[in-house]
XYZ file of C-alpha atoms in Angstrom:
694
model
C -43.744 2.390 -64.785
C -39.747 1.197 -65.037
C -37.227 2.690 -62.734
C -35.587 6.000 -63.611
C -36.836 9.697 -63.644
C -40.015 11.100 -63.026
C -41.504 12.201 -66.777
C -40.637 15.814 -66.884
C -44.030 16.466 -68.520
C -46.133 15.732 -65.407
C -43.536 17.882 -63.589
C -43.746 21.002 -65.724
C -47.535 20.265 -65.786
C -47.218 20.832 -62.445
C -45.079 23.637 -62.275
C -47.592 25.108 -64.813
C -50.182 25.291 -62.725
C -48.972 26.504 -59.528
C -49.203 30.145 -58.282
C -46.802 30.586 -55.041
C -49.605 30.712 -52.314
C -52.545 29.419 -54.448
C -54.014 26.115 -54.029
C -52.200 23.833 -57.083
C -55.023 22.222 -59.393
C -55.281 18.891 -58.129
C -54.916 16.915 -61.395
C -51.247 18.058 -61.444
C -50.700 17.688 -58.278
C -51.852 14.189 -58.504
C -50.064 12.861 -61.503
C -46.490 14.271 -60.006
C -47.250 12.934 -56.915
C -47.636 9.636 -58.249
C -44.527 9.921 -60.260
C -42.378 10.878 -58.032
C -43.841 8.174 -55.311
C -43.564 5.697 -58.038
C -39.815 6.423 -58.655
C -38.742 6.720 -55.311
C -40.352 2.915 -54.492
C -38.520 1.325 -57.919
C -35.421 2.568 -56.788
C -35.277 1.428 -53.170
C -32.816 -1.220 -53.775
C -30.070 1.602 -55.056
C -31.149 3.858 -52.011
C -30.194 0.720 -49.894
C -27.325 0.411 -51.019
C -25.637 4.127 -49.889
C -26.022 2.940 -46.593
C -25.209 -0.712 -46.696
C -21.708 -0.873 -46.066
C -20.901 2.607 -44.120
C -17.752 4.199 -42.775
C -18.344 7.291 -40.538
C -16.019 9.606 -43.015
C -14.206 11.899 -39.592
C -10.822 11.711 -40.397
C -10.765 12.964 -43.912
C -12.906 15.970 -43.058
C -15.954 14.816 -45.468
C -18.448 15.055 -42.750
C -17.598 17.277 -40.136
C -19.702 18.241 -36.895
C -20.537 21.192 -38.625
C -22.300 19.708 -41.756
C -24.080 17.173 -39.460
C -25.708 20.466 -37.613
C -26.021 22.461 -40.753
C -27.927 19.476 -42.621
C -31.291 20.216 -40.395
C -32.475 17.158 -41.436
C -34.951 15.936 -37.965
C -37.721 13.571 -37.816
C -40.113 16.658 -37.108
C -39.040 18.466 -40.270
C -39.162 14.975 -42.468
C -42.826 14.485 -40.852
C -43.928 18.181 -41.330
C -42.623 18.056 -45.115
C -43.721 14.524 -45.653
C -46.661 13.411 -48.447
C -49.649 11.883 -46.581
C -53.416 11.113 -48.738
C -54.615 12.972 -45.703
C -52.914 15.859 -46.697
C -53.423 15.726 -50.664
C -57.233 14.822 -49.363
C -57.727 18.198 -47.255
C -55.529 20.266 -49.111
C -52.736 20.695 -47.165
C -49.938 20.932 -49.551
C -50.097 24.061 -51.294
C -48.536 25.155 -54.033
C -46.061 27.625 -51.474
C -45.010 24.276 -50.008
C -44.487 22.615 -53.185
C -42.267 25.430 -54.672
C -40.197 24.920 -51.898
C -39.958 20.853 -51.962
C -36.537 20.238 -51.780
C -36.565 17.297 -54.449
C -37.119 18.781 -57.924
C -36.993 17.467 -61.359
C -33.803 18.927 -62.235
C -32.500 16.833 -59.179
C -34.219 13.703 -59.920
C -33.387 13.657 -63.909
C -29.238 14.065 -63.559
C -29.215 11.715 -60.056
C -27.621 14.394 -57.867
C -29.259 17.072 -55.314
C -27.769 20.588 -55.851
C -26.510 22.899 -53.261
C -29.313 25.741 -53.640
C -31.804 23.818 -51.584
C -29.769 23.133 -48.844
C -26.702 25.831 -48.623
C -23.129 25.215 -48.466
C -22.384 23.896 -45.096
C -24.690 20.920 -45.853
C -23.843 17.909 -47.718
C -24.397 18.901 -51.228
C -24.104 17.255 -54.769
C -20.004 18.419 -54.831
C -20.010 16.275 -51.645
C -22.136 13.341 -53.576
C -20.522 13.844 -56.979
C -16.450 13.145 -55.677
C -17.611 10.299 -53.824
C -16.910 12.033 -50.145
C -20.265 10.854 -49.092
C -20.866 7.426 -50.096
C -21.483 3.595 -49.004
C -17.996 3.414 -47.225
C -18.331 6.422 -44.832
C -21.078 5.563 -42.599
C -20.829 3.335 -39.423
C -24.045 0.692 -39.551
C -23.682 0.453 -35.953
C -25.312 4.243 -36.146
C -28.452 3.674 -38.186
C -31.414 0.774 -38.362
C -31.508 -1.661 -40.854
C -32.931 -0.336 -44.075
C -32.084 3.099 -42.917
C -33.120 5.397 -40.531
C -34.864 8.393 -41.560
C -34.257 9.945 -38.244
C -30.755 10.734 -38.654
C -30.459 13.518 -36.395
C -30.944 11.220 -33.290
C -28.396 8.831 -34.935
C -25.885 11.307 -35.169
C -26.286 12.234 -31.303
C -25.379 8.372 -31.079
C -21.736 8.978 -32.763
C -21.025 11.952 -29.861
C -21.936 9.234 -27.229
C -20.269 6.584 -28.502
C -17.042 8.957 -29.218
C -17.276 9.796 -25.717
C -17.336 6.036 -24.591
C -13.991 5.601 -26.689
C -11.989 8.525 -25.139
C -12.961 7.376 -21.669
C -12.082 3.917 -22.142
C -8.352 4.748 -24.387
C -9.617 3.208 -27.603
C -9.194 6.419 -29.402
C -5.398 5.906 -30.630
C -3.102 8.826 -31.713
C 0.776 7.771 -33.570
C 3.158 10.042 -32.952
C 4.759 9.510 -36.438
C 1.892 10.727 -37.908
C 2.805 13.598 -36.993
C 6.239 14.454 -38.550
C 8.852 12.766 -40.655
C 11.289 10.402 -39.446
C 9.492 10.507 -36.078
C 11.658 8.008 -34.073
C 14.314 7.994 -35.768
C 16.697 8.787 -33.169
C 18.318 11.505 -35.053
C 15.643 14.352 -35.416
C 14.765 16.240 -32.640
C 10.955 15.008 -32.244
C 9.764 17.333 -29.511
C 7.842 19.438 -31.833
C 6.054 16.955 -33.436
C 5.182 14.782 -30.210
C 3.811 17.937 -29.035
C 1.346 18.434 -31.662
C 0.602 14.571 -31.153
C -0.353 15.733 -27.487
C -2.616 18.441 -28.857
C -4.931 16.306 -30.924
C -4.721 13.826 -27.851
C -6.207 16.851 -25.943
C -8.449 18.525 -28.526
C -10.288 14.869 -28.486
C -10.377 14.657 -24.906
C -8.278 11.837 -24.036
C -7.229 8.770 -25.977
C -3.710 6.685 -26.219
C -0.506 8.523 -27.165
C 1.463 6.072 -28.957
C 4.528 5.340 -29.290
C 5.880 2.993 -32.009
C 8.987 0.989 -31.866
C 11.622 3.587 -32.255
C 14.301 6.006 -30.421
C 12.529 9.838 -30.011
C 15.181 12.225 -29.422
C 13.247 15.418 -27.204
C 15.180 18.411 -25.869
C 14.409 18.870 -21.984
C 13.392 22.103 -20.887
C 12.068 23.846 -16.917
C 8.446 23.126 -18.585
C 9.183 19.977 -19.662
C 10.025 18.567 -23.337
C 6.765 17.166 -23.583
C 3.961 19.287 -21.614
C 0.358 17.672 -20.271
C -1.647 20.238 -19.079
C -4.756 19.774 -17.915
C -5.841 16.875 -19.519
C -8.000 14.005 -18.479
C -8.688 10.172 -19.344
C -5.482 9.529 -21.475
C -2.667 6.987 -20.875
C 0.755 7.358 -22.808
C 2.430 3.837 -24.047
C 4.451 2.419 -26.557
C 5.705 -0.888 -28.317
C 8.460 -2.633 -26.531
C 11.801 -1.123 -27.419
C 10.495 2.421 -27.734
C 12.725 5.085 -25.968
C 11.759 8.746 -24.989
C 15.785 10.082 -25.093
C 17.940 13.187 -24.665
C 21.224 13.933 -25.687
C 23.656 15.088 -23.145
C 22.650 18.039 -21.931
C 25.494 20.245 -21.141
C 25.182 22.371 -17.873
C 26.886 25.164 -17.115
C 27.210 29.045 -15.721
C 25.418 30.098 -18.962
C 22.596 27.288 -19.056
C 21.875 26.828 -15.609
C 17.731 26.286 -15.927
C 15.907 22.829 -15.031
C 16.072 19.691 -17.299
C 12.761 17.638 -17.316
C 11.571 15.551 -20.231
C 7.765 14.923 -19.203
C 5.869 17.535 -17.181
C 2.140 16.954 -15.807
C 0.375 19.950 -14.496
C -3.555 19.124 -13.589
C -4.178 15.964 -15.259
C -6.027 13.172 -13.997
C -7.094 9.395 -14.841
C -4.162 8.743 -16.912
C -1.166 6.215 -16.927
C 2.305 5.977 -18.247
C 3.572 2.565 -19.237
C 5.581 -0.087 -21.606
C 8.486 2.742 -22.395
C 11.954 3.888 -22.206
C 12.951 6.829 -20.660
C 16.995 7.894 -20.380
C 18.088 11.478 -18.948
C 21.587 12.485 -19.728
C 23.360 15.492 -17.840
C 27.180 16.652 -18.684
C 28.029 19.094 -16.006
C 30.682 21.064 -16.419
C 33.067 22.759 -13.879
C 32.556 26.285 -14.200
C 29.412 26.293 -12.416
C 28.753 28.483 -9.672
C 29.785 27.124 -6.323
C 26.571 26.396 -4.333
C 24.371 26.318 -7.125
C 21.118 23.412 -7.108
C 19.323 22.314 -9.846
C 16.249 20.312 -9.949
C 16.223 18.192 -13.105
C 13.882 15.074 -13.182
C 12.505 12.661 -15.990
C 8.950 12.567 -15.050
C 7.309 15.623 -13.245
C 3.987 15.617 -11.639
C 3.192 18.925 -9.721
C 0.217 20.371 -8.828
C -0.924 23.382 -7.970
C -4.286 24.688 -6.154
C -5.844 25.296 -9.866
C -4.193 22.562 -11.181
C -4.449 18.966 -8.875
C -2.727 15.866 -10.454
C -4.864 13.131 -9.568
C -5.831 9.345 -10.173
C -2.626 7.975 -12.547
C -0.383 4.925 -12.563
C 3.251 4.994 -14.224
C 4.089 1.011 -14.957
C 6.138 -1.399 -16.076
C 8.605 1.401 -17.828
C 12.179 1.417 -17.666
C 14.477 4.134 -16.451
C 18.083 5.027 -16.975
C 20.061 7.953 -15.535
C 23.534 8.923 -17.353
C 26.191 11.952 -16.397
C 27.466 12.904 -12.966
C 24.963 14.014 -10.102
C 27.844 16.190 -8.975
C 29.911 18.504 -10.803
C 32.992 17.587 -12.758
C 35.266 17.869 -10.974
C 33.559 16.365 -7.559
C 33.369 19.289 -5.686
C 30.836 18.175 -3.126
C 27.876 20.400 -5.427
C 24.757 18.261 -5.675
C 22.063 18.364 -8.312
C 18.440 17.678 -6.946
C 17.809 14.537 -9.184
C 14.925 13.200 -9.566
C 13.887 10.067 -12.275
C 9.929 10.204 -11.129
C 8.692 13.323 -8.920
C 5.449 13.441 -7.622
C 4.435 16.571 -5.495
C 2.267 19.767 -4.722
C 2.999 23.176 -4.255
C 4.730 23.787 -1.196
C 4.030 27.306 -1.332
C 0.800 26.280 0.297
C 1.138 24.635 3.285
C 2.856 21.416 4.914
C -0.320 19.411 4.347
C -1.390 20.760 1.501
C -0.998 17.164 -0.263
C -2.710 18.283 -3.336
C -1.390 15.351 -5.988
C -3.556 11.856 -4.548
C -4.946 8.481 -5.718
C -1.986 7.356 -7.845
C 0.863 4.511 -7.846
C 4.374 3.324 -9.454
C 5.170 -0.377 -10.083
C 6.747 -2.834 -12.044
C 9.316 -0.803 -13.120
C 13.033 -0.656 -13.428
C 15.234 1.936 -12.556
C 18.944 1.440 -13.845
C 21.911 3.254 -12.520
C 19.656 6.288 -11.191
C 21.115 8.618 -8.390
C 19.356 11.570 -6.712
C 16.065 10.754 -5.509
C 14.669 7.961 -7.839
C 10.421 7.951 -6.681
C 10.482 11.459 -5.054
C 6.824 11.821 -3.077
C 6.420 15.760 -1.685
C 3.282 16.525 -0.441
C 1.220 13.824 -1.659
C -1.391 11.493 -0.344
C -2.997 8.070 -0.979
C 0.017 6.399 -2.824
C 1.644 3.398 -3.516
C 5.032 2.069 -4.663
C 5.550 -1.297 -5.168
C 7.260 -3.635 -7.082
C 9.771 -1.551 -8.439
C 13.432 -2.626 -9.129
C 16.305 -0.595 -8.856
C 19.738 -1.645 -9.821
C 23.378 -0.155 -9.437
C 21.685 2.178 -7.706
C 24.080 5.173 -7.364
C 26.207 4.021 -9.903
C 28.154 7.250 -11.529
C 28.121 6.593 -14.958
C 29.100 9.643 -17.366
C 27.361 9.668 -20.807
C 30.798 8.516 -22.381
C 30.612 5.281 -20.607
C 33.072 6.081 -18.033
C 32.905 5.460 -14.384
C 33.839 7.636 -11.346
C 32.424 6.498 -8.452
C 28.985 5.704 -6.895
C 27.347 9.025 -5.306
C 23.954 10.034 -3.657
C 21.288 7.846 -4.510
C 17.679 7.123 -2.806
C 15.492 4.539 -4.068
C 11.907 6.199 -2.440
C 12.233 8.984 -0.485
C 8.908 10.016 1.432
C 8.474 13.574 2.739
C 5.588 15.727 3.891
C 3.171 12.817 2.887
C 0.243 10.761 3.945
C -0.990 7.307 3.586
C 1.732 6.193 1.804
C 3.038 2.125 1.505
C 5.891 0.721 -0.406
C 5.827 -2.890 -0.438
C 8.011 -5.829 -2.382
C 10.802 -3.527 -3.789
C 14.243 -4.568 -4.844
C 16.825 -2.057 -4.187
C 20.337 -3.037 -5.137
C 23.542 -0.292 -4.706
C 26.051 -0.502 -7.385
C 28.441 -3.222 -7.557
C 30.729 -2.882 -9.648
C 34.437 -1.503 -9.871
C 34.822 1.518 -7.264
C 37.446 4.043 -9.003
C 38.181 7.128 -6.512
C 35.525 6.214 -3.774
C 34.988 9.060 -1.831
C 33.411 8.850 1.343
C 31.754 11.919 1.332
C 30.496 11.936 -1.348
C 27.272 10.016 -0.339
C 25.434 6.896 -0.075
C 22.800 4.717 -0.599
C 19.279 4.987 0.467
C 16.572 2.592 0.541
C 13.607 4.474 2.601
C 13.387 7.814 3.738
C 10.691 9.168 5.716
C 10.690 13.010 6.690
C 9.044 16.208 6.996
C 9.927 17.904 3.425
C 9.180 21.594 4.622
C 8.629 24.033 7.238
C 6.209 21.668 9.728
C 6.319 19.321 7.299
C 5.460 15.617 8.479
C 4.978 12.121 7.175
C 2.155 9.840 8.540
C 0.622 6.926 8.138
C 3.436 5.135 6.177
C 3.986 1.675 5.866
C 7.346 -0.105 4.537
C 7.111 -3.988 4.052
C 8.418 -6.359 2.142
C 11.401 -4.904 0.358
C 15.118 -6.132 0.094
C 17.777 -3.664 0.096
C 21.377 -5.021 -0.995
C 24.092 -2.284 -0.421
C 26.792 -4.398 -2.405
C 29.727 -1.855 -2.974
C 28.794 1.110 -1.238
C 27.420 2.705 1.988
C 24.154 3.850 3.249
C 20.834 3.060 5.475
C 17.713 0.973 4.848
C 15.322 3.525 6.335
C 16.055 6.799 7.027
C 13.929 8.699 9.612
C 12.936 12.376 9.694
C 9.674 14.065 10.624
C 6.905 11.208 10.649
C 4.539 9.460 12.970
C 2.550 6.021 12.184
C 5.493 4.410 10.484
C 5.253 0.504 10.005
C 8.853 -0.684 8.901
C 8.804 -4.621 8.653
C 9.699 -7.542 7.310
C 12.526 -6.056 5.295
C 16.182 -7.526 4.267
C 18.452 -4.926 4.663
C 22.305 -6.215 3.821
C 25.667 -4.685 3.805
C 28.846 -6.538 2.419
C 31.168 -7.694 5.006
C 34.350 -6.662 3.445
C 32.898 -3.381 2.401
C 35.288 -0.845 3.960
C 34.551 2.676 1.886
C 31.926 3.885 4.516
C 28.984 2.890 6.603
C 25.926 0.801 6.595
C 23.690 1.283 8.958
C 19.778 -0.592 8.902
C 17.959 2.062 10.820
C 19.244 5.901 11.052
C 17.797 9.078 12.325
C 18.120 11.753 9.475
C 18.676 15.320 11.324
C 19.426 15.875 15.030
C 16.614 18.253 15.479
C 13.802 16.137 14.187
C 11.241 14.158 15.542
C 9.672 10.813 15.101
C 6.777 9.319 16.991
C 4.994 5.893 16.739
C 7.416 3.999 14.920
C 7.454 -0.263 14.887
C 10.633 -1.565 13.449
C 9.853 -5.707 13.643
C 10.846 -8.979 11.560
C 13.128 -7.305 9.543
C 16.362 -8.885 9.160
C 19.782 -6.916 9.162
C 22.871 -8.412 8.068
C 26.229 -7.790 7.698
C 26.123 -3.890 8.924
C 28.321 -1.236 10.645
C 25.221 -0.459 12.740
C 22.517 -1.454 12.542
C 19.702 0.669 14.606
C 21.473 4.792 14.983
C 19.191 6.951 16.453
C 21.284 10.300 16.513
C 18.533 12.864 17.909
C 17.911 13.462 22.069
C 15.271 11.443 23.621
C 12.462 14.519 23.776
C 12.892 14.090 20.256
C 11.459 10.358 19.854
C 8.300 8.790 21.098
C 7.047 5.111 21.315
C 9.766 3.888 18.854
C 9.231 0.048 18.672
C 11.846 -2.579 17.568
C 10.956 -5.883 18.274
C 11.281 -9.736 16.624
C 14.356 -8.742 14.193
C 16.988 -10.861 12.850
C 20.454 -9.034 13.348
C 23.296 -10.804 11.804
C 26.795 -9.470 12.146
C 29.925 -9.586 10.586
C 33.273 -8.680 11.369
C 32.560 -5.342 10.234
C 30.327 -4.162 12.767
C 30.791 -2.027 15.223
C 27.599 -1.582 17.017
C 23.932 -3.259 16.773
C 21.880 -0.551 18.767
C 23.220 2.951 19.023
C 20.348 4.402 20.661
C 21.793 6.391 23.969
C 19.160 9.320 25.071
C 16.562 8.160 22.935
C 13.410 6.895 24.082
C 13.689 3.591 21.852
C 11.546 0.199 23.368
C 14.121 -2.336 22.300
C 12.150 -5.672 22.906
C 12.318 -8.921 21.647
C 15.077 -9.592 18.897
C 16.973 -12.214 17.574
C 20.954 -12.265 17.267
C 23.476 -14.259 15.802
C 27.456 -14.563 15.933
C 29.716 -11.697 18.401
C 28.296 -12.431 21.493
C 29.600 -9.799 23.357
C 27.581 -7.499 21.138
C 24.212 -9.642 21.837
C 24.624 -10.203 25.403
C 21.819 -8.570 27.607
C 17.927 -8.731 28.912
C 15.702 -9.163 26.054
C 18.187 -9.451 23.427
C 17.411 -12.811 21.942
C 20.044 -14.585 19.752
C 19.351 -16.597 16.593
C 22.220 -19.312 16.023
C 22.344 -22.471 13.712
C 24.405 -25.689 14.877
C 23.616 -29.660 14.439
C 23.279 -29.177 18.380
C 22.980 -26.690 21.001
C 26.033 -25.287 21.882
C 26.654 -26.808 25.836
C 29.494 -23.770 26.703
C 29.050 -20.372 26.027
C 27.179 -17.202 27.190
C 23.170 -17.456 26.685
C 20.275 -15.534 26.890
C 17.115 -17.014 28.558
C 15.158 -17.217 24.968
C 17.903 -17.487 22.759
C 17.242 -20.294 19.571
C 19.342 -22.681 18.022
C 18.034 -24.153 15.112
C 19.160 -27.493 14.009
C 20.849 -27.273 10.419
C 21.049 -31.446 10.622
C 17.816 -32.505 11.536
C 15.562 -35.939 10.227
C 11.710 -35.403 10.887
C 11.339 -39.252 11.541
C 14.897 -39.651 13.552
C 16.687 -41.995 11.180
C 20.079 -41.591 10.141
C 21.407 -40.848 13.433
C 19.870 -37.317 13.116
C 17.464 -35.395 15.942
C 14.013 -34.703 14.943
C 14.561 -31.593 16.844
C 14.104 -28.761 14.142
C 15.165 -25.913 16.937
C 15.649 -25.555 20.713
C 15.284 -22.952 23.291
C 18.154 -21.553 25.970
C 16.908 -21.967 29.741
C 19.923 -21.587 32.134
C 23.056 -22.712 32.886
C 23.616 -25.408 35.372
C 26.858 -24.906 36.530
C 27.944 -27.444 33.930
C 26.487 -27.230 30.581
C 24.275 -24.781 28.953
C 20.374 -26.272 29.159
C 18.172 -26.436 26.312
C 14.735 -27.180 25.088
C 13.340 -28.891 22.353
C 11.014 -25.617 20.583
C 9.958 -27.287 17.594
C 10.359 -30.918 16.485
C 8.516 -34.135 15.096
C 6.510 -36.824 17.648
C 7.841 -39.870 16.988
C 6.123 -43.618 16.220
C 7.404 -47.596 16.144
C 7.731 -50.070 18.068
C 10.705 -49.104 20.270
C 11.856 -45.582 21.235
C 15.275 -44.630 19.437
C 18.097 -44.254 21.773
C 18.395 -40.537 22.774
C 22.535 -40.534 22.816
C 22.816 -41.714 19.009
C 22.038 -38.252 18.298
C 23.534 -35.501 17.721
C 23.473 -33.082 20.686
C 23.270 -33.662 24.438
C 21.049 -35.996 25.926
C 19.603 -33.435 28.054
C 18.693 -31.313 25.654
C 15.862 -33.756 23.803
C 14.125 -33.666 27.436
C 10.109 -33.582 26.697
C 10.887 -35.375 23.152
C 7.698 -37.728 22.531
C 7.204 -41.166 21.164
C 3.796 -43.060 20.161
C 4.463 -46.720 21.325
C 2.480 -48.836 17.991
C 3.106 -52.110 19.886
C 0.909 -52.355 22.889
C -2.540 -53.830 22.924
C -3.949 -50.173 23.147
C -2.188 -48.524 19.982
C -1.648 -44.865 20.708
C -0.296 -45.102 23.957
C 2.618 -42.736 24.458
C 5.897 -42.229 26.514
C 8.277 -39.272 26.747
C 12.052 -38.769 27.498
C 13.150 -37.312 30.770
C 16.659 -36.946 29.993
C 18.062 -40.205 30.457
C 15.205 -42.743 29.736
C 12.019 -43.067 28.011
C 9.057 -43.172 30.555
C 5.297 -44.261 29.863
C 2.129 -41.953 30.843
C 1.827 -43.438 34.245
C 5.327 -42.459 35.069
C 6.803 -45.908 34.772
C 10.125 -46.621 32.587
C 9.494 -47.616 28.608
C-alpha cells in the first residue's frame, strides 16, 4: 500500500463491529490494525523529519513545563496501549480499548491530531498547525537518534540540563531586553534592570549581562538594584558598561541613605567587568551633626539572610561630590564604596558574612571608607589600585581639597588578608587645604562595635604614597594577632599641610595585642611610629627589621613613650641624632664606608659603586657592617663581597674606601702549581693560608 491515509472502509468496518465492552470481530480488527501499522511504516521517514533538527521552544512559550507535564506520555502508558501479537491473539484488545485509542481515522486522514482526545493543556492540533511544535523546536541532545518514545524520561533530562546551566552561569539575561533605550544614559533604567534581576532570581541563577552603555539608576536606602536571597549568579558586562546615578541633592528634606547595589541573603555570586559612579551633592542646609550611610555596593547580612562565597573583581569605581557638607563645616557622611558587613545588633563576634574576595579593582577619587569590612570573616582584599584617594571633586568638576579617605578599613573581623594593593593619595593642586579636614589612611584594624576586636589580620606587600595629603599607613585600634610586613609607606618631604605617619594608634582607650611590624619601608614621614595609648593598653608589639628613611620633614621616628612596644633591630638613614641608640641600626648608601661620624655596631653601608670583579678601580665589596671606632677612624668590615681570582692580587689602596675596610677580602691564586690556593687581606697586605705574605 502506498504511503497515505488508512482506508476508511476498513476503519468503518472496524467501528461497525464494535460495541463498548465487547470483543470486536477479529476480521475487522485484523484489517484495520494492518492498515494502521502499514501507514506508520510507510511514513516513518516523515515522522523522523519532525525531530531531525530540534530546538527547545521554551522562550516563546510554545512548549512549557505544564504542557510537558500534562502530556502524560510515558513508557508505561505507551506499553499499556501498545499493539502486540500476544494481545491480539488472546483477545486482550477490546472494543472499549480500541474506542478510546488516541489515533482515529479522522486524525490520520487530515494529518492532524485533534484536541478532544488530548485535552486543552497538551500538544494539540492547534500547536501543530501553527508550527509551534516542529523540527526547530526540540533539542537533539534531549533524545536518542531515531526518536525516543520514552519522551517523559528525556524531558526529565531537560530540568537537569537547565539546572546545570544555571550552576555554571551559562543562562544569560541581557538587561537591554527589558525596556526601551535601556543603557542610553538618559532614561532611568532602575525598573528595567530590576525586572531583569527578577528573571535571574526566578531561574535560580545565571548571568545578568550589561552590554556597552550607560545605565542610569536612582539610589535609595534599599538599593537602586536590590538582590535578595539569590544564589549562583554573576553580574557582568562589556567593557564600557557603566552604572551611575545623577547627582543626588542631599538636604534637610532628603536625609535618607543612598545605595546603588544592595545584597542580602545571597550566595555564590560575583560582580565583575563593570564601572560604577556614585554622585552626591550636599546642601548647606543639612542639620549640624547629622551623619549618613551612602554606599556604591552594600553587602549586609542578617541572622536569617547571610551573604557568603562571593567575589568582586575587575571593576572600576568613581565618586564625585563632597564628603562633607557645603560649606565645609566638619560634618561627615559615612561614605563607603564597597561595604561588606553583618548586623551589629547580634553581637561583636557575629561575623555572618564570610568567604569573599575583593581584587583587581580600580578606585578613583574615592572618599570615606573605600573598602569597608565590618564583622566579616575569611576575606581577602588584594591587587587593587587606589588613585587620587581623598580627592574632593564636586560633580561639576571643581576641586575643594582632600578629605577623609580610608583605603581598607577592617573592623571586628577575623581571618582577613590584604596584600599587593597600591594606594595613592591625591596629588593634584590643593585649593583651600584644611589640616582639620581629615587624612588619607591605608589601613585601619580595629573593633568597630562595643566589645568588638579584629583578629588574625595579615597586611603585606602594599604600597602607600600620600603625595599631597596627610595621613597614616596603619591605624591600630582594638586588634590582636596582626602582621604588618613588607609594605612601603611614603610621604612627600616638602608637604607641610598636614602630618604623615607610618603606624599610629587610633584611640587612647583602645588595645592592641600581638602586633608584628617588620620588613617595611617608612620614607619621608613626620613620625614613623606613633602609639598614643598608655602602657597597659598594648601588649607584645614588635617592631623589627624595618627601614626608616627620614627627610627634613621628620620630627620623630618613634613616639612610644609608656607603651610596651619592643623596638628590635631596624635600619635607618640620615639624621644620625635621631637614629642613634641601642639596637637601632642605620642603613646608609655611599661609595665607601664613612671614616668619621657616630654609628652603632651593626649599621650597614651599601656600596653604590661596586664591581663584582674589582675592575676599574672599584671595590668588589657590596656592603660593609660597622664594628667600632678605634679612636681615630670608624672600623667597618666586609659583609657582602665577591671572591676574586687571578694570578696577582689587586692593590687594595687603589679601590675606593680605606684599606682597613677591606679586611677579610678573599683572593684565589690561579698561578700556583696547586691551583685554587687562596689568600686573604689582613688590612695591610695579602696573606696566604699558611700565614706568610703573598
